[in-house]
Amino acid sequence: MNKLLLTDLNTEQQQAVVTDSQYTIVLAGAGSGKTRVLVHRIAWLCLEKNYSPHSIFAVTFTNKAAMEMQGRIKSLVGEGYSTGMWVGTFHGLTNRLLRMFPEQANLPANFQLIDNEDQNRLIKRIFRELQIDEKQNSPKECVAFISTQKEKGLRPDDFVAEDPKQAMWQNIYRDYQVICDRVGYVDFSELILRTYELLCSNEEVLHYCRRRFANILIDEFQDTNLIQYRLVKKLAGTTANVMIVGDDDQSIYSWRGANADNLQLFIKDYPDTEIVRLEQNYRSTSTILDAANKLIANNKKRLGKNLWTDIGIGEKISLYVAFNDIDEARFVIGQIIKRHAEGDLYSNCAILYRNNSQSRIFEDTLLQAGLPYQIYGSIRFYERQEVKLALSYLRLLHDHNNDMAFEATINTPTRGIGDITLDKIKLTAKQNNISLWDACLILIQTNGLNERQCSGISRFLELMESIYNEVELLPFYKQLGAIIKLSGVQHMYEQEPGIKGQAKLENLEELVSAAEQFYSTNSATLIETEQTSETGETLTLLESFLAHTSLESRDVIKDQDSVQLMTLHSAKGLEFDNVFIVGLEEGIFPTQRSAQELDKMEEERRLAYVGITRARKYLTLTLCESRRLYGREERHLPSRFLDELPIENLNEISNYGINLEYQYGQKNENERKKTYKKKTSPNDGYKLGRKVKHLRFGEGTIVNLEGEGEHRRVQIAFVDEGVKWLVIKLANLTLL
């Protein structure tokens, strides 16, 4: 026996590596070393069980994970010995198989893979041929529909449409597949479905695959969809050794087709399955793990496991209840600054949130504090496509000579103004040394465009003029909100299917909130820049806001030590010393959409579990009594997940907090609202929500307090002068 293959493995890991069971589920908890087990299992099969490397069919869910696994296998068995193993993603391995048997799969030998953009272009072509209006029907929605059907294993004739729109998508799916088959296009969903159909229809290919791939290993099995499960089952037959590794407590991708029930289905299909639980965690403290265990135990549909560690108890989980979202962001960034001063890297600090739109206020606060940051798995708020588009409309509204804004907006949403028309406008602008907007006016006046081109351009110019006339007297943040609606941008993203379209709408609403916050904070101050300070000229509030958005979107230096910001979905598979999970409020996390359905609520809880188990040493949870969402001040109840955590593991460090002994569901909503309680503070009359008056700034409301003694200060939202911080001792305030 090669004892080196079992060195440094715990008892359960060794059991998974050496098992002789034909069917095995390795139920691998967060931070339990599942990749290590998979790699050592493959090495064990080859070196101890004398299986050929060619017998290994190992599936991961990302190319990065596949490369890491390949590298670790080579280090154990040697580079020469690892040659011939099939290690990769479902898409990579099925592509490889179809390249081996293109004729049997009814594909040309040089079939072409197409991505989402290629699919969109092809669907748009079909739309034109069928005279379907893109403004009323989204090509992206149609692409998503086709992919969903393929992930279910369904061809166009395999299902009955439920409504007229689905019937239209079904017909387009049929036309789309005819074109793809004729010219040899294969999209990513087709790779798996076509491979499954090949194995079902061709006994010779099926026999080859089953004879060769005697050992099938699947990682992240909880993230597989229906057609992937069917493919694995077909490939395995009754002869292969199958090991699946997964964690039903970390199944968080149902919105993209993943089926958490596949683990249960595997046990049903293979009753003799051995289940090995990897419960020892090598990442987090026992305090963090106890909280994660207590939380996830509230889910009913799970195989069950209990994480533990010998790392030690560690610090209690910090809970901060902010007065508002500004206070929440300032607190989190303040804690990061404190950790950094104590020697921690910024990159060891991660801020996790439920929705991408929540990143904006943390980005603003980090920028103000001068701290470097990176958005993981996404891009910075002001660099997001929908945000840049709305800001381009705002820029063009106030400056018709802004050519970049003109190009960004003229045909988005689509108005039938193509590249040929735009090239003609650019040529006219260049010849006359004028802006693109003025070039349009000249072309219209001189009949330099055909009727269709002239109509499209005229409608756009008239639209911008009508919007300007309607919003001219409004504050710029209200102008921005109106532009998003009147320009058709909001409708465009409303037509985009699924979670992506919803996320873009949330980002646009957050942009309006950012603009309003900037307006209220800076409306009393004219902002001077280095260029204008010598002349005494100042930027308007609008110009200052647009400059702020441009400055914030500047690139971060590659490999710079930076605070990490990401959604909870993006955090899966990562770990950090310091984790901040923000926005733990009903309607935000868990989301409002999940409140009425048990399956969705259980997935939200799994998402919270994933977030908690990202933390190695320190975990901080935050929520707000009130926050500004989509231009409105809103109050949410504390997240039910807080009430599912062990009270003894929490340390409330806020000045304004909640009753931790409250148990969700045991009190009615009116009582739940009373769970906020005021903490002990200096008895000087200054408290959150108190009305005050300042000799210069007038009346306002206290929205935040900090410091002690002579350094104690308040943040006041003045009626006419915006939000300001004042030192109480020096401010000469009158309590009202």
XYZ file of C-alpha atoms in Angstrom:
736
model
C 0.000 0.000 0.000
C 1.225 3.479 -0.921
C 0.941 5.097 2.500
C 1.964 8.479 1.067
C -1.461 8.698 -0.590
C -3.112 8.599 2.856
C -0.654 10.841 4.659
C -2.245 13.877 6.330
C -5.776 12.669 5.576
C -8.251 12.357 8.420
C -10.246 9.161 9.001
C -13.244 10.181 6.865
C -11.046 11.454 4.034
C -9.142 8.162 4.027
C -12.438 6.257 3.965
C -13.511 8.179 0.845
C -10.152 7.624 -0.871
C -9.927 3.847 -0.328
C -13.615 2.821 -0.533
C -14.466 -0.251 -2.593
C -18.111 0.779 -2.968
C -19.268 1.084 -6.562
C -21.383 4.148 -5.750
C -20.193 6.730 -3.257
C -21.419 10.129 -2.149
C -18.820 12.248 -0.403
C -20.882 14.790 1.497
C -18.181 17.433 1.827
C -18.808 20.369 4.135
C -17.296 23.797 3.563
C -13.529 23.825 4.093
C -13.359 20.046 4.589
C -10.743 19.304 1.900
C -12.916 17.815 -0.842
C -10.496 18.618 -3.687
C -7.750 16.861 -1.761
C -9.986 13.792 -1.435
C -10.811 13.760 -5.154
C -7.169 14.052 -6.168
C -6.026 11.318 -3.760
C -8.923 9.094 -4.848
C -7.810 9.323 -8.486
C -4.215 8.590 -7.495
C -5.388 5.625 -5.374
C -7.358 4.162 -8.276
C -4.345 4.359 -10.576
C -1.483 3.450 -8.222
C -3.189 1.002 -5.867
C -6.101 -0.418 -7.870
C -4.096 -0.468 -11.110
C -6.707 1.270 -13.216
C -5.414 2.887 -16.383
C -5.288 6.692 -16.347
C -7.496 6.403 -19.447
C -10.292 5.065 -17.214
C -10.646 8.372 -15.332
C -13.532 10.706 -16.237
C -13.449 13.550 -13.666
C -15.777 16.543 -13.888
C -15.324 19.941 -12.211
C -17.490 23.015 -12.596
C -14.905 25.582 -13.649
C -11.852 25.508 -15.889
C -9.811 26.935 -13.017
C -10.809 24.022 -10.764
C -9.995 21.564 -13.567
C -6.511 23.022 -14.025
C -5.889 22.944 -10.274
C -6.987 19.315 -10.094
C -4.821 18.325 -13.053
C -1.802 19.965 -11.461
C -2.343 18.240 -8.117
C -2.864 14.846 -9.778
C 0.412 15.215 -11.665
C 2.243 16.019 -8.445
C 0.956 12.747 -6.934
C 1.211 10.286 -9.830
C 3.726 11.965 -12.130
C 3.136 13.819 -15.376
C 3.590 10.813 -17.632
C 1.187 8.683 -15.618
C -1.567 11.312 -15.660
C -1.646 11.462 -19.468
C -4.891 10.112 -20.840
C -7.116 11.137 -17.945
C -10.184 13.148 -18.871
C -10.381 15.972 -16.332
C -12.454 19.039 -17.120
C -15.853 20.707 -17.085
C -19.033 19.147 -18.465
C -18.771 21.450 -21.481
C -15.082 20.742 -22.043
C -15.422 16.971 -21.810
C -18.556 16.716 -23.945
C -16.930 18.908 -26.591
C -13.989 16.519 -26.573
C -16.286 13.510 -26.968
C -18.249 15.074 -29.820
C -14.960 15.891 -31.600
C -14.138 12.161 -31.450
C -17.509 11.104 -32.892
C -18.854 14.017 -34.962
C -20.344 11.833 -37.705
C -22.199 9.653 -35.201
C -23.519 12.827 -33.532
C -24.721 14.192 -36.912
C -22.224 17.051 -36.769
C -19.565 18.231 -39.230
C -16.023 17.407 -38.126
C -15.233 21.115 -37.807
C -18.420 22.120 -35.987
C -18.239 25.613 -34.486
C -18.916 26.469 -30.844
C -21.014 29.615 -30.410
C -21.369 31.751 -27.281
C -24.271 33.862 -25.980
C -23.477 36.798 -28.246
C -23.464 34.529 -31.295
C -26.797 33.061 -30.172
C -28.278 36.540 -29.769
C -27.226 37.518 -33.273
C -28.738 34.350 -34.713
C -32.019 34.855 -32.837
C -32.196 38.481 -34.011
C -31.819 37.244 -37.583
C -34.750 34.875 -37.083
C -36.744 37.740 -35.527
C -36.219 39.805 -38.672
C -37.217 36.934 -40.932
C -40.400 36.336 -38.920
C -41.009 40.099 -38.520
C -40.956 39.888 -34.715
C -40.544 43.234 -32.944
C -37.436 43.243 -30.712
C -38.923 46.034 -28.601
C -41.818 43.796 -27.619
C -39.890 40.511 -27.462
C -36.379 40.177 -26.099
C -33.879 38.069 -28.098
C -32.004 37.405 -24.847
C -35.163 36.041 -23.270
C -35.583 33.723 -26.231
C -31.965 32.512 -25.928
C -32.523 31.831 -22.228
C -35.708 29.894 -23.015
C -33.907 27.681 -25.552
C -31.039 27.001 -23.130
C -33.500 26.101 -20.367
C -35.272 23.578 -22.592
C -31.968 21.988 -23.563
C -30.938 21.742 -19.901
C -34.183 19.853 -19.347
C -33.312 17.544 -22.257
C -36.134 18.888 -24.434
C -36.142 19.460 -28.190
C -38.770 21.774 -29.795
C -41.254 18.955 -30.331
C -40.810 17.445 -26.848
C -43.055 19.841 -24.928
C -46.400 21.619 -25.187
C -46.318 25.420 -25.021
C -48.175 26.856 -22.036
C -49.086 30.214 -23.585
C -48.852 32.136 -26.901
C -45.461 33.626 -26.055
C -43.995 30.241 -25.230
C -45.478 28.930 -28.468
C -43.610 31.678 -30.326
C -40.356 30.798 -28.513
C -40.962 27.138 -29.387
C -41.233 27.966 -33.106
C -38.097 30.108 -32.945
C -36.288 27.268 -31.121
C -37.251 25.000 -34.024
C -35.939 27.470 -36.653
C -32.829 28.146 -34.561
C -31.952 24.463 -34.340
C -32.502 23.941 -38.079
C -29.989 26.707 -38.839
C -27.481 25.386 -36.279
C -27.695 21.855 -37.642
C -27.352 23.049 -41.233
C -24.193 25.134 -40.719
C -22.663 23.196 -37.798
C -23.206 25.589 -34.882
C -23.161 24.128 -31.361
C -24.021 26.243 -28.309
C -22.912 25.314 -24.786
C -26.204 23.697 -23.743
C -26.229 21.739 -27.005
C -22.853 20.176 -26.152
C -24.305 18.239 -23.239
C -27.688 17.467 -24.788
C -26.114 16.305 -28.073
C -23.667 14.062 -26.175
C -26.498 12.529 -24.154
C -28.491 11.909 -27.353
C -25.396 10.360 -28.936
C -25.019 7.900 -26.058
C -28.722 7.056 -26.248
C -28.793 6.507 -30.007
C -25.449 4.887 -30.797
C -24.659 1.584 -29.066
C -21.129 1.492 -30.449
C -20.173 4.864 -28.966
C -21.938 4.037 -25.700
C -20.059 0.734 -25.455
C -16.729 2.499 -26.123
C -17.358 5.092 -23.417
C -18.519 2.611 -20.807
C -15.592 0.290 -21.529
C -13.103 3.133 -21.281
C -14.435 5.260 -18.419
C -14.560 2.764 -15.588
C -14.199 5.507 -12.963
C -16.452 8.557 -12.990
C -15.913 11.321 -10.436
C -18.111 14.429 -10.297
C -17.335 17.468 -8.156
C -19.945 20.028 -6.958
C -22.713 17.543 -7.732
C -25.314 19.734 -6.016
C -24.880 22.186 -8.908
C -25.736 19.731 -11.691
C -28.893 20.188 -13.751
C -31.241 17.564 -15.174
C -29.450 16.832 -18.456
C -26.058 16.641 -16.705
C -27.447 14.080 -14.255
C -28.898 12.032 -17.109
C -25.558 12.159 -18.928
C -23.666 10.858 -15.885
C -26.193 8.086 -15.348
C -26.081 7.044 -19.025
C -22.309 7.084 -19.114
C -22.025 5.031 -15.919
C -24.477 2.283 -16.834
C -24.228 -0.567 -14.335
C -20.469 -1.124 -14.490
C -18.640 2.125 -13.670
C -17.438 3.142 -10.233
C -19.122 6.472 -9.529
C -18.054 8.929 -6.838
C -19.929 12.159 -6.524
C -18.758 14.940 -4.256
C -21.106 17.647 -3.133
C -22.772 19.571 -0.352
C -26.524 19.992 -0.439
C -26.122 22.807 2.101
C -24.229 24.817 -0.540
C -26.685 24.419 -3.417
C -27.313 28.059 -4.349
C -27.692 28.079 -8.134
C -31.275 26.970 -8.826
C -31.772 30.181 -10.814
C -29.389 28.854 -13.457
C -30.829 25.344 -13.581
C -28.976 23.545 -10.774
C -31.030 20.914 -8.966
C -30.139 20.335 -5.314
C -32.360 17.238 -5.336
C -29.913 15.421 -7.618
C -28.053 14.158 -4.536
C -31.259 12.630 -3.191
C -32.092 11.312 -6.669
C -28.712 9.580 -6.883
C -29.417 7.717 -3.634
C -32.837 6.721 -4.964
C -31.366 5.459 -8.257
C -28.476 3.689 -6.511
C -29.784 2.372 -3.159
C -26.436 0.755 -2.284
C -24.694 4.140 -2.264
C -22.173 4.626 0.530
C -22.295 8.101 2.111
C -19.062 9.487 3.563
C -19.435 12.725 5.504
C -16.485 15.122 5.619
C -17.358 17.224 8.643
C -13.984 18.373 9.944
C -13.466 21.948 8.796
C -9.916 23.274 8.331
C -10.917 26.873 7.753
C -13.058 28.452 10.471
C -13.264 28.750 14.244
C -15.784 26.668 16.167
C -17.787 29.802 17.011
C -18.349 30.470 13.312
C -19.098 26.817 12.541
C -21.562 26.477 15.419
C -23.490 29.449 14.031
C -23.472 27.942 10.527
C -24.671 24.568 11.853
C -27.472 26.148 13.897
C -28.636 28.198 10.925
C -28.677 25.442 8.301
C -30.418 23.015 10.681
C -33.595 25.010 9.974
C -33.639 23.569 6.436
C -35.714 20.419 6.168
C -34.578 19.063 2.776
C -30.979 18.058 3.495
C -28.937 14.900 4.014
C -27.490 16.384 7.179
C -24.027 16.898 8.624
C -22.421 18.912 11.411
C -19.193 20.809 10.830
C -16.546 20.876 13.556
C -12.952 22.009 13.916
C -9.972 21.716 16.238
C -8.731 25.202 15.331
C -10.216 26.698 18.490
C -13.189 28.722 19.693
C -12.102 32.071 18.286
C -13.848 35.408 18.719
C -17.582 35.901 18.905
C -19.450 36.978 15.794
C -19.894 40.750 15.769
C -23.350 42.176 15.138
C -23.744 45.821 14.194
C -27.152 47.440 13.795
C -26.687 50.683 11.919
C -29.049 53.625 11.982
C -28.928 53.802 8.176
C -26.974 52.496 5.196
C -24.422 55.336 5.389
C -23.677 54.380 8.980
C -23.457 50.709 7.979
C -20.888 51.411 5.263
C -18.842 53.754 7.482
C -18.757 51.159 10.249
C -17.613 48.330 7.949
C -14.899 50.438 6.333
C -13.833 51.654 9.780
C -13.399 48.066 10.939
C -11.336 47.259 7.848
C -9.095 50.266 8.526
C -8.687 49.040 12.104
C -7.777 45.511 10.965
C -5.279 46.920 8.474
C -3.664 49.049 11.179
C -3.243 45.854 13.222
C -1.319 44.233 10.365
C -3.984 42.545 8.251
C -3.900 42.841 4.474
C -6.836 44.583 2.818
C -7.229 41.477 0.643
C -8.003 39.451 3.770
C -11.182 41.516 4.181
C -14.324 40.708 2.181
C -17.660 42.515 2.098
C -20.452 40.157 1.019
C -23.903 41.330 -0.072
C -27.027 39.734 -1.511
C -27.406 41.965 -4.581
C -24.845 43.706 -6.782
C -26.596 47.048 -6.340
C -25.612 47.044 -2.648
C -21.957 47.520 -3.551
C -22.428 51.170 -4.526
C -22.451 52.762 -1.079
C -19.474 50.659 0.040
C -17.574 51.658 -3.096
C -18.319 55.319 -2.413
C -17.205 55.005 1.208
C -14.018 53.143 0.272
C -13.238 55.817 -2.300
C -13.743 58.584 0.255
C -11.479 56.755 2.689
C -8.825 56.277 0.003
C -8.848 52.488 0.303
C -8.159 50.235 -2.719
C -10.873 47.733 -3.556
C -11.840 45.158 -6.161
C -15.203 43.762 -7.211
C -14.910 39.982 -7.447
C -16.945 38.270 -10.153
C -18.367 41.581 -11.354
C -17.287 45.089 -12.222
C -17.347 48.355 -10.297
C -20.723 49.977 -9.885
C -20.134 53.008 -12.111
C -18.544 50.809 -14.793
C -21.590 48.572 -15.181
C -23.160 48.718 -18.611
C -26.595 49.864 -17.486
C -25.169 52.508 -15.141
C -22.878 53.924 -17.824
C -25.788 54.007 -20.271
C -28.029 55.998 -17.912
C -25.194 58.432 -17.137
C -24.557 58.857 -20.882
C -28.187 59.905 -21.326
C -27.787 62.390 -18.479
C -24.596 63.790 -20.023
C -26.142 64.120 -23.484
C -29.247 65.757 -22.060
C -27.139 68.641 -20.746
C -24.412 68.639 -23.384
C -25.473 67.839 -26.951
C -21.818 68.085 -28.024
C -20.752 65.063 -25.973
C -19.980 62.636 -28.803
C -19.218 59.663 -26.543
C -22.593 60.015 -24.827
C -24.260 60.395 -28.221
C -22.741 57.159 -29.536
C -23.663 55.267 -26.366
C -27.322 56.284 -26.453
C -28.391 56.781 -30.064
C -29.310 53.147 -30.704
C -29.737 51.795 -27.160
C -32.502 50.768 -26.870
C -32.532 49.826 -30.552
C -34.079 52.448 -32.841
C -33.071 51.023 -36.215
C -30.012 53.276 -36.429
C -27.255 51.009 -37.703
C -23.516 51.320 -38.293
C -23.959 52.640 -41.838
C -26.053 55.558 -40.584
C -23.644 56.229 -37.737
C -20.654 56.180 -40.111
C -22.390 58.791 -42.280
C -22.987 60.991 -39.218
C -19.344 60.652 -38.148
C -18.089 61.566 -41.630
C -20.282 64.673 -41.722
C -19.076 65.692 -38.255
C -15.447 65.262 -39.273
C -15.831 67.178 -42.543
C -17.505 70.106 -40.813
C -15.577 69.928 -37.529
C -18.798 69.732 -35.520
C -20.391 67.413 -32.971
C -22.325 64.284 -33.942
C -25.545 65.929 -32.732
C -25.015 68.950 -35.017
C -24.045 66.624 -37.871
C -27.458 64.962 -37.513
C -29.175 68.351 -37.830
C -27.215 69.151 -41.001
C -27.995 65.757 -42.558
C -31.700 66.187 -41.820
C -31.765 69.729 -43.213
C -29.843 68.795 -46.376
C -31.700 65.509 -46.990
C -28.416 63.647 -46.521
C -30.210 60.606 -45.154
C -32.739 58.261 -46.673
C -36.270 58.259 -45.285
C -35.717 55.407 -42.816
C -32.448 56.836 -41.515
C -33.915 60.318 -41.221
C -36.930 59.009 -39.323
C -34.803 57.131 -36.765
C -32.443 60.055 -36.152
C -35.259 62.607 -35.936
C -37.153 60.519 -33.395
C -34.048 60.293 -31.220
C -33.338 64.040 -31.304
C -36.991 64.826 -30.615
C -37.022 62.356 -27.727
C -34.033 64.022 -26.081
C -35.534 67.485 -26.540
C -38.888 66.399 -25.113
C -37.197 64.799 -22.089
C -35.210 67.983 -21.491
C -38.326 70.151 -21.637
C -40.071 67.853 -19.170
C -37.278 67.613 -16.571
C -35.379 70.903 -17.016
C -36.466 72.383 -13.669
C -36.054 69.197 -11.610
C -32.995 68.383 -9.439
C -30.553 66.258 -11.424
C -31.305 63.057 -9.478
C -34.971 63.354 -10.443
C -33.916 64.052 -14.013
C -31.928 60.825 -13.945
C -34.918 58.814 -12.757
C -37.119 60.334 -15.453
C -34.515 59.718 -18.178
C -34.276 56.027 -17.325
C -38.031 55.671 -17.816
C -38.662 58.032 -20.726
C -35.682 56.903 -22.830
C -36.895 53.310 -22.918
C -33.887 52.040 -20.929
C -36.047 50.746 -18.085
C -38.386 48.932 -20.474
C -35.395 47.412 -22.276
C -34.083 45.807 -19.084
C -37.579 44.807 -17.975
C -37.690 42.666 -21.126
C -34.386 40.987 -20.271
C -35.158 37.583 -18.754
C -34.350 36.201 -15.349
C -32.058 37.443 -12.650
C -29.764 39.447 -14.954
C -32.470 41.845 -16.079
C -33.669 42.271 -12.492
C -30.116 42.989 -11.308
C -29.699 45.699 -13.949
C -32.956 47.360 -12.903
C -31.801 47.268 -9.270
C -28.517 48.905 -10.297
C -30.400 51.685 -12.090
C -32.567 52.277 -9.031
C -29.447 52.353 -6.867
C -27.900 54.886 -9.267
C -30.844 57.224 -8.646
C -30.341 56.731 -4.890
C -26.635 57.530 -5.288
C -27.461 60.689 -7.214
C -29.974 61.788 -4.579
C -27.512 61.090 -1.774
C -24.830 63.098 -3.573
C -27.322 65.925 -4.110
C -28.425 66.066 -0.467
C -24.850 65.843 0.845
C -23.353 68.473 -1.460
C -26.230 70.807 -2.295
C -24.993 73.428 0.168
C -21.446 73.417 -1.166
C -20.040 74.547 -4.495
C -17.197 72.180 -5.323
C -13.948 73.663 -6.606
C -11.519 71.677 -8.686
C -7.819 72.234 -9.199
C -8.477 73.559 -12.700
C -11.188 76.041 -11.710
C -9.913 77.216 -8.322
C -7.586 79.829 -9.876
C -10.417 81.521 -11.725
C -12.910 81.161 -8.917
C -15.279 79.193 -11.159
C -17.043 76.233 -9.626
C -18.613 73.033 -10.839
C -22.384 72.678 -10.717
C -23.802 69.850 -8.625
C -24.522 67.876 -11.789
C -20.981 68.339 -13.099
C -19.608 67.371 -9.691
C -21.684 64.202 -9.617
C -20.622 63.196 -13.126
C -16.987 63.887 -12.218
C -17.443 61.763 -9.082
C -18.757 58.813 -11.118
C -15.828 59.075 -13.530
C -13.241 59.229 -10.752
C -14.764 56.267 -8.934
C -14.624 54.075 -12.039
C -10.867 54.403 -12.436
C -8.974 51.131 -12.705
C -7.445 49.467 -9.673
C -3.785 48.570 -9.983
C -3.407 44.898 -10.817
C -2.234 42.775 -7.880
C -2.687 45.726 -5.515
C -3.635 44.758 -1.960
C -7.347 45.558 -2.072
C -10.539 45.097 -0.088
C -12.686 42.427 -1.774
C -16.353 43.144 -2.578
C -18.672 40.476 -3.959
C -22.112 38.961 -3.926
C -22.702 35.949 -1.707
C -23.062 33.823 -4.851
C -19.629 34.921 -6.064
C -18.079 34.120 -2.670
C -18.668 30.368 -2.953
C -15.343 28.539 -2.936
C -13.437 31.481 -1.434
C -12.276 32.193 2.126
C -11.068 35.251 4.036
C -9.812 36.063 7.531
C -12.337 38.901 7.917
C -15.829 38.597 6.454
C -18.573 41.223 6.618
C -22.066 40.078 5.599
C -24.150 43.214 5.164
C -27.831 44.021 4.679
C -29.273 41.282 6.901
C -32.837 42.538 6.667
C -36.114 40.987 5.573
C -36.743 41.837 1.937
C -33.021 42.194 1.241
C -31.578 38.991 2.674
C -33.673 36.902 2.473
C -35.149 38.576 -0.590
C -38.793 39.494 -0.867
C -39.154 37.038 -3.767
C -38.248 34.072 -1.569
C -40.633 34.838 1.294
C -43.618 32.855 -0.013
C -41.899 29.660 -1.198
C -40.234 27.076 1.047
C -37.721 25.949 -1.605
C -36.606 29.518 -2.314
C -36.333 30.342 1.387
C -34.240 27.237 1.982
C -31.924 28.314 -0.839
C -31.628 31.778 0.723
C -30.664 30.090 4.000
C -28.070 27.991 2.169
C -26.696 31.233 0.736
C -26.379 32.642 4.265
C -24.633 29.412 5.278
C -22.175 29.798 2.403
C -21.476 33.386 3.473
C -20.846 32.485 7.109
C -18.494 29.624 6.227
C -16.300 31.936 4.119
C -14.884 33.421 7.359
C -11.695 32.013 8.834
C -11.208 34.172 11.948
C -13.621 37.082 12.194
C -17.230 37.373 11.072
C -19.283 40.561 11.259
C -22.995 40.792 10.459
C -24.661 44.143 9.812
C -28.135 45.511 9.194
C -29.829 48.909 9.209
C -32.845 50.311 10.962
C -33.532 52.302 7.796
C -31.896 52.516 4.393
C -32.391 54.470 1.206
C -33.484 52.165 -1.570
C -34.426 53.311 -5.054
C -34.764 56.924 -3.919
C -36.988 56.067 -0.931
C -36.303 55.797 2.778
C -37.319 52.271 3.774
C -37.425 50.346 7.050
C -37.019 46.606 7.072
C -37.359 44.062 9.835
C -34.216 42.210 10.962
C -33.490 39.115 8.876
C -35.003 35.916 10.240
C -31.542 34.366 9.812
C -30.260 36.431 12.743
C -32.815 34.793 15.005
C -31.644 31.354 13.880
C -28.092 31.926 15.129
C -26.983 30.945 18.660
C -27.251 34.045 20.845
C -24.233 33.044 22.909
C -22.040 33.256 19.778
C -22.995 36.877 19.023
C -21.495 40.072 20.337
C -23.600 43.142 19.626
C -21.281 46.123 19.229
C -23.680 48.780 17.937
C -25.175 51.714 19.791
C -28.555 50.967 18.350
C -29.534 47.342 18.138
C -32.014 44.509 18.325
C -33.211 42.156 21.002
C -31.159 39.055 20.311
C -33.489 36.882 22.364
C -36.267 37.412 19.872
C -37.232 34.199 18.049
C -38.674 34.490 14.560
C -42.285 33.405 14.276
C -43.029 33.580 18.013
C -44.140 37.211 17.922
C -46.417 39.084 15.587
C -45.125 41.755 13.240
C -45.978 44.688 15.517
C -43.937 43.129 18.320
C -41.137 42.340 15.856
C -40.874 46.019 14.985
C -40.270 46.711 18.669
C -37.194 44.498 18.727
C -35.075 47.556 17.943
C -34.042 49.138 21.226
C -31.986 52.146 22.222
C -28.634 51.493 23.876
C -27.087 53.375 26.766
C -25.604 56.703 25.667
C -24.565 59.999 27.317
C -27.627 61.674 28.803
C -27.137 65.008 27.027
C -30.265 64.982 24.892
C -28.495 64.145 21.640
C -29.955 60.966 20.194
C -30.860 59.489 16.819
C -33.959 61.074 15.329
C -33.779 64.200 17.579
C -34.646 67.504 15.883
C -32.065 70.271 16.272
C -31.464 73.803 15.013
C -28.239 75.450 13.855
C -27.802 79.205 13.519
C -26.540 78.968 9.937
C -27.881 75.689 8.559
C -31.357 75.812 10.088
C -33.398 72.840 11.314
C -32.382 69.212 10.863
C -32.538 65.678 12.247
C -29.728 63.705 13.901
C -29.000 60.636 11.756
C -25.742 59.456 13.340
C -23.536 59.937 16.410
C -19.966 58.971 17.220
C -17.132 59.660 19.630
C -17.021 60.572 23.296
C -16.416 63.635 25.470
C -15.073 66.694 23.686
C -14.752 64.748 20.449
C -18.387 63.636 20.356
C -20.030 64.642 17.115
C -23.343 64.251 15.310
C -24.363 63.812 11.699
C -27.375 65.967 10.896
C -29.652 65.920 7.860
C -30.623 69.577 7.478
C -33.838 70.456 5.686
C -32.209 72.917 3.286
C -28.458 72.359 3.663
C -27.921 68.628 3.180
C -26.116 66.204 5.536
C -23.250 67.469 7.702
C -21.025 66.244 10.550
C -20.671 68.702 13.463
C -18.731 68.545 16.755
C -21.344 69.026 19.485
C -19.098 71.180 21.695
C -18.448 73.670 18.881
C -21.702 73.573 16.916
C -23.905 75.619 19.267
C -26.950 73.496 18.476
C -30.430 74.003 19.923
C -32.409 70.882 20.799
C -35.995 71.027 19.530
